[in-house]
Amino acid sequence: HSCLEATSSADWLCATKPKQTVISAPMIGMTQQEVLKSTWGKPHSVNQFETQYAKSEQWVYGNGSYVNFTDGKVTSIQSSR
């Protein structure tokens, strides 16, 4: 049974089940929570920076890839190929 094929006896499952969105890889504009839910997941380490204009973080992944955030949103992505 899927929510697309809901039957009257199991319709309540679809209404109570939280919808999961699959995110493949980080993209510009994503939040930190969205990146955590992406295929990249949790970073190996985090570098934090603060200027008079904004707070920034760089998430470092073990494969030489980085995601940079400014005020909680992805502003740049670097991935090794």
GROMACS .gro file of N, CA and C in nm:
model
  243
    1HIS      N    1   0.084  -0.119   0.000
    1HIS     CA    2   0.000   0.000   0.000
    1HIS      C    3   0.088   0.124   0.000
    2SER      N    4   0.055   0.217  -0.090
    2SER     CA    5   0.126   0.346  -0.089
    2SER      C    6   0.024   0.456  -0.073
    3CYS      N    7   0.071   0.575  -0.038
    3CYS     CA    8  -0.022   0.687  -0.020
    3CYS      C    9  -0.086   0.725  -0.153
    4LEU      N   10  -0.022   0.691  -0.264
    4LEU     CA   11  -0.082   0.720  -0.393
    4LEU      C   12  -0.197   0.626  -0.423
    5GLU      N   13  -0.196   0.509  -0.362
    5GLU     CA   14  -0.301   0.409  -0.383
    5GLU      C   15  -0.381   0.390  -0.254
    6ALA      N   16  -0.411   0.498  -0.187
    6ALA     CA   17  -0.476   0.490  -0.056
    6ALA      C   18  -0.611   0.420  -0.065
    7THR      N   19  -0.634   0.335   0.032
    7THR     CA   20  -0.764   0.270   0.045
    7THR      C   21  -0.828   0.320   0.172
    8SER      N   22  -0.958   0.310   0.183
    8SER     CA   23  -1.028   0.367   0.297
    8SER      C   24  -0.979   0.313   0.430
    9SER      N   25  -0.938   0.186   0.435
    9SER     CA   26  -0.894   0.128   0.562
    9SER      C   27  -0.756   0.176   0.604
   10ALA      N   28  -0.676   0.226   0.511
   10ALA     CA   29  -0.540   0.267   0.545
   10ALA      C   30  -0.513   0.415   0.514
   11ASP      N   31  -0.617   0.489   0.482
   11ASP     CA   32  -0.598   0.631   0.451
   11ASP      C   33  -0.532   0.708   0.565
   12TRP      N   34  -0.561   0.672   0.689
   12TRP     CA   35  -0.506   0.744   0.804
   12TRP      C   36  -0.354   0.735   0.808
   13LEU      N   37  -0.294   0.628   0.751
   13LEU     CA   38  -0.148   0.617   0.748
   13LEU      C   39  -0.087   0.731   0.669
   14CYS      N   40  -0.148   0.763   0.558
   14CYS     CA   41  -0.095   0.870   0.473
   14CYS      C   42  -0.108   1.006   0.540
   15ALA      N   43  -0.214   1.024   0.615
   15ALA     CA   44  -0.236   1.152   0.680
   15ALA      C   45  -0.141   1.173   0.798
   16THR      N   46  -0.100   1.065   0.864
   16THR     CA   47  -0.016   1.079   0.984
   16THR      C   48   0.132   1.060   0.955
   17LYS      N   49   0.166   1.004   0.841
   17LYS     CA   50   0.305   0.977   0.807
   17LYS      C   51   0.372   1.106   0.757
   18PRO      N   52   0.483   1.149   0.818
   18PRO     CA   53   0.550   1.270   0.769
   18PRO      C   54   0.607   1.247   0.630
   19LYS      N   55   0.597   1.349   0.546
   19LYS     CA   56   0.649   1.336   0.410
   19LYS      C   57   0.801   1.355   0.414
   20GLN      N   58   0.874   1.263   0.355
   20GLN     CA   59   1.019   1.270   0.348
   20GLN      C   60   1.059   1.319   0.209
   21THR      N   61   1.136   1.424   0.202
   21THR     CA   62   1.186   1.473   0.075
   21THR      C   63   1.330   1.427   0.061
   22VAL      N   64   1.359   1.360  -0.049
   22VAL     CA   65   1.494   1.313  -0.074
   22VAL      C   66   1.570   1.424  -0.145
   23ILE      N   67   1.681   1.464  -0.086
   23ILE     CA   68   1.765   1.569  -0.143
   23ILE      C   69   1.895   1.502  -0.186
   24SER      N   70   1.930   1.516  -0.313
   24SER     CA   71   2.048   1.445  -0.362
   24SER      C   72   2.180   1.506  -0.316
   25ALA      N   73   2.202   1.632  -0.343
   25ALA     CA   74   2.330   1.696  -0.308
   25ALA      C   75   2.303   1.841  -0.268
   26PRO      N   76   2.395   1.902  -0.192
   26PRO     CA   77   2.375   2.042  -0.153
   26PRO      C   78   2.362   2.134  -0.274
   27MET      N   79   2.280   2.238  -0.258
   27MET     CA   80   2.261   2.339  -0.362
   27MET      C   81   2.263   2.477  -0.298
   28ILE      N   82   2.299   2.577  -0.376
   28ILE     CA   83   2.301   2.715  -0.329
   28ILE      C   84   2.163   2.752  -0.276
   29GLY      N   85   2.160   2.815  -0.158
   29GLY     CA   86   2.035   2.860  -0.100
   29GLY      C   87   1.976   2.765   0.003
   30MET      N   88   2.027   2.641   0.009
   30MET     CA   89   1.975   2.545   0.107
   30MET      C   90   2.009   2.590   0.249
   31THR      N   91   1.929   2.543   0.345
   31THR     CA   92   1.959   2.566   0.486
   31THR      C   93   2.054   2.456   0.534
   32GLN      N   94   2.107   2.474   0.654
   32GLN     CA   95   2.195   2.371   0.711
   32GLN      C   96   2.120   2.240   0.731
   33GLN      N   97   1.993   2.247   0.773
   33GLN     CA   98   1.914   2.125   0.793
   33GLN      C   99   1.894   2.051   0.661
   34GLU      N  100   1.874   2.124   0.553
   34GLU     CA  101   1.856   2.060   0.422
   34GLU      C  102   1.985   1.990   0.378
   35VAL      N  103   2.100   2.053   0.405
   35VAL     CA  104   2.227   1.990   0.368
   35VAL      C  105   2.248   1.863   0.451
   36LEU      N  106   2.213   1.867   0.579
   36LEU     CA  107   2.226   1.747   0.663
   36LEU      C  108   2.142   1.632   0.609
   37LYS      N  109   2.028   1.664   0.548
   37LYS     CA  110   1.939   1.561   0.491
   37LYS      C  111   1.981   1.520   0.351
   38SER      N  112   2.081   1.587   0.294
   38SER     CA  113   2.127   1.555   0.158
   38SER      C  114   2.216   1.431   0.161
   39THR      N  115   2.260   1.390   0.044
   39THR     CA  116   2.348   1.274   0.034
   39THR      C  117   2.485   1.300   0.098
   40TRP      N  118   2.520   1.427   0.120
   40TRP     CA  119   2.648   1.458   0.184
   40TRP      C  120   2.640   1.440   0.334
   41GLY      N  121   2.523   1.460   0.393
   41GLY     CA  122   2.504   1.436   0.536
   41GLY      C  123   2.585   1.527   0.627
   42LYS      N  124   2.628   1.469   0.739
   42LYS     CA  125   2.701   1.542   0.842
   42LYS      C  126   2.846   1.566   0.800
   43PRO      N  127   2.899   1.687   0.822
   43PRO     CA  128   3.038   1.715   0.784
   43PRO      C  129   3.138   1.649   0.879
   44HIS      N  130   3.260   1.634   0.830
   44HIS     CA  131   3.369   1.580   0.911
   44HIS      C  132   3.410   1.682   1.018
   45SER      N  133   3.413   1.810   0.978
   45SER     CA  134   3.445   1.918   1.073
   45SER      C  135   3.381   2.047   1.024
   46VAL      N  136   3.379   2.148   1.113
   46VAL     CA  137   3.316   2.278   1.082
   46VAL      C  138   3.412   2.390   1.121
   47ASN      N  139   3.435   2.482   1.027
   47ASN     CA  140   3.511   2.603   1.054
   47ASN      C  141   3.412   2.718   1.064
   48GLN      N  142   3.425   2.803   1.167
   48GLN     CA  143   3.333   2.915   1.186
   48GLN      C  144   3.408   3.046   1.173
   49PHE      N  145   3.341   3.143   1.107
   49PHE     CA  146   3.397   3.276   1.085
   49PHE      C  147   3.290   3.378   1.120
   50GLU      N  148   3.333   3.492   1.175
   50GLU     CA  149   3.238   3.598   1.201
   50GLU      C  150   3.302   3.731   1.163
   51THR      N  151   3.228   3.808   1.085
   51THR     CA  152   3.272   3.942   1.050
   51THR      C  153   3.170   4.041   1.104
   52GLN      N  154   3.193   4.169   1.082
   52GLN     CA  155   3.096   4.268   1.126
   52GLN      C  156   2.967   4.260   1.045
   53TYR      N  157   2.971   4.189   0.932
   53TYR     CA  158   2.855   4.183   0.843
   53TYR      C  159   2.775   4.054   0.854
   54ALA      N  160   2.841   3.942   0.885
   54ALA     CA  161   2.769   3.814   0.882
   54ALA      C  162   2.845   3.707   0.959
   55LYS      N  163   2.771   3.599   0.990
   55LYS     CA  164   2.832   3.478   1.047
   55LYS      C  165   2.840   3.375   0.936
   56SER      N  166   2.955   3.312   0.925
   56SER     CA  167   2.976   3.213   0.820
   56SER      C  168   3.030   3.084   0.878
   57GLU      N  169   2.998   2.975   0.812
   57GLU     CA  170   3.053   2.844   0.846
   57GLU      C  171   3.097   2.774   0.720
   58GLN      N  172   3.201   2.696   0.735
   58GLN     CA  173   3.248   2.610   0.627
   58GLN      C  174   3.241   2.467   0.677
   59TRP      N  175   3.159   2.386   0.611
   59TRP     CA  176   3.150   2.245   0.647
   59TRP      C  177   3.250   2.170   0.562
   60VAL      N  178   3.336   2.093   0.628
   60VAL     CA  179   3.444   2.020   0.563
   60VAL      C  180   3.408   1.872   0.560
   61TYR      N  181   3.412   1.815   0.441
   61TYR     CA  182   3.383   1.673   0.424
   61TYR      C  183   3.513   1.600   0.396
   62GLY      N  184   3.523   1.475   0.438
   62GLY     CA  185   3.647   1.398   0.427
   62GLY      C  186   3.696   1.376   0.286
   63ASN      N  187   3.612   1.397   0.187
   63ASN     CA  188   3.651   1.371   0.048
   63ASN      C  189   3.704   1.495  -0.023
   64GLY      N  190   3.738   1.598   0.053
   64GLY     CA  191   3.791   1.721  -0.007
   64GLY      C  192   3.683   1.815  -0.057
   65SER      N  193   3.561   1.797  -0.011
   65SER     CA  194   3.450   1.883  -0.051
   65SER      C  195   3.411   1.975   0.065
   66TYR      N  196   3.360   2.092   0.029
   66TYR     CA  197   3.325   2.194   0.128
   66TYR      C  198   3.191   2.256   0.094
   67VAL      N  199   3.115   2.294   0.197
   67VAL     CA  200   2.992   2.372   0.179
   67VAL      C  201   3.007   2.494   0.267
   68ASN      N  202   2.990   2.612   0.208
   68ASN     CA  203   3.003   2.738   0.281
   68ASN      C  204   2.865   2.800   0.303
   69PHE      N  205   2.841   2.842   0.427
   69PHE     CA  206   2.714   2.902   0.466
   69PHE      C  207   2.739   3.045   0.512
   70THR      N  208   2.646   3.134   0.479
   70THR     CA  209   2.643   3.267   0.536
   70THR      C  210   2.504   3.287   0.593
   71ASP      N  211   2.498   3.320   0.721
   71ASP     CA  212   2.372   3.336   0.792
   71ASP      C  213   2.279   3.216   0.772
   72GLY      N  214   2.337   3.096   0.774
   72GLY     CA  215   2.259   2.973   0.771
   72GLY      C  216   2.217   2.922   0.635
   73LYS      N  217   2.257   2.990   0.527
   73LYS     CA  218   2.221   2.947   0.392
   73LYS      C  219   2.347   2.917   0.311
   74VAL      N  220   2.339   2.815   0.225
   74VAL     CA  221   2.453   2.779   0.140
   74VAL      C  222   2.480   2.892   0.041
   75THR      N  223   2.606   2.938   0.042
   75THR     CA  224   2.648   3.043  -0.051
   75THR      C  225   2.748   2.993  -0.154
   76SER      N  226   2.818   2.882  -0.123
   76SER     CA  227   2.910   2.823  -0.222
   76SER      C  228   2.936   2.677  -0.186
   77ILE      N  229   2.969   2.602  -0.289
   77ILE     CA  230   2.995   2.458  -0.275
   77ILE      C  231   3.122   2.427  -0.353
   78GLN      N  232   3.211   2.353  -0.290
   78GLN     CA  233   3.333   2.309  -0.359
   78GLN      C  234   3.339   2.158  -0.346
   79SER      N  235   3.349   2.090  -0.459
   79SER     CA  236   3.359   1.944  -0.452
   79SER      C  237   3.478   1.897  -0.533
   80SER      N  238   3.548   1.798  -0.479
   80SER     CA  239   3.662   1.742  -0.551
   80SER      C  240   3.608   1.640  -0.650
   81ARG      N  241   3.674   1.630  -0.761
   81ARG     CA  242   3.628   1.538  -0.865
   81ARG      C  243   3.723   1.425  -0.883
   0.00000   0.00000   0.00000
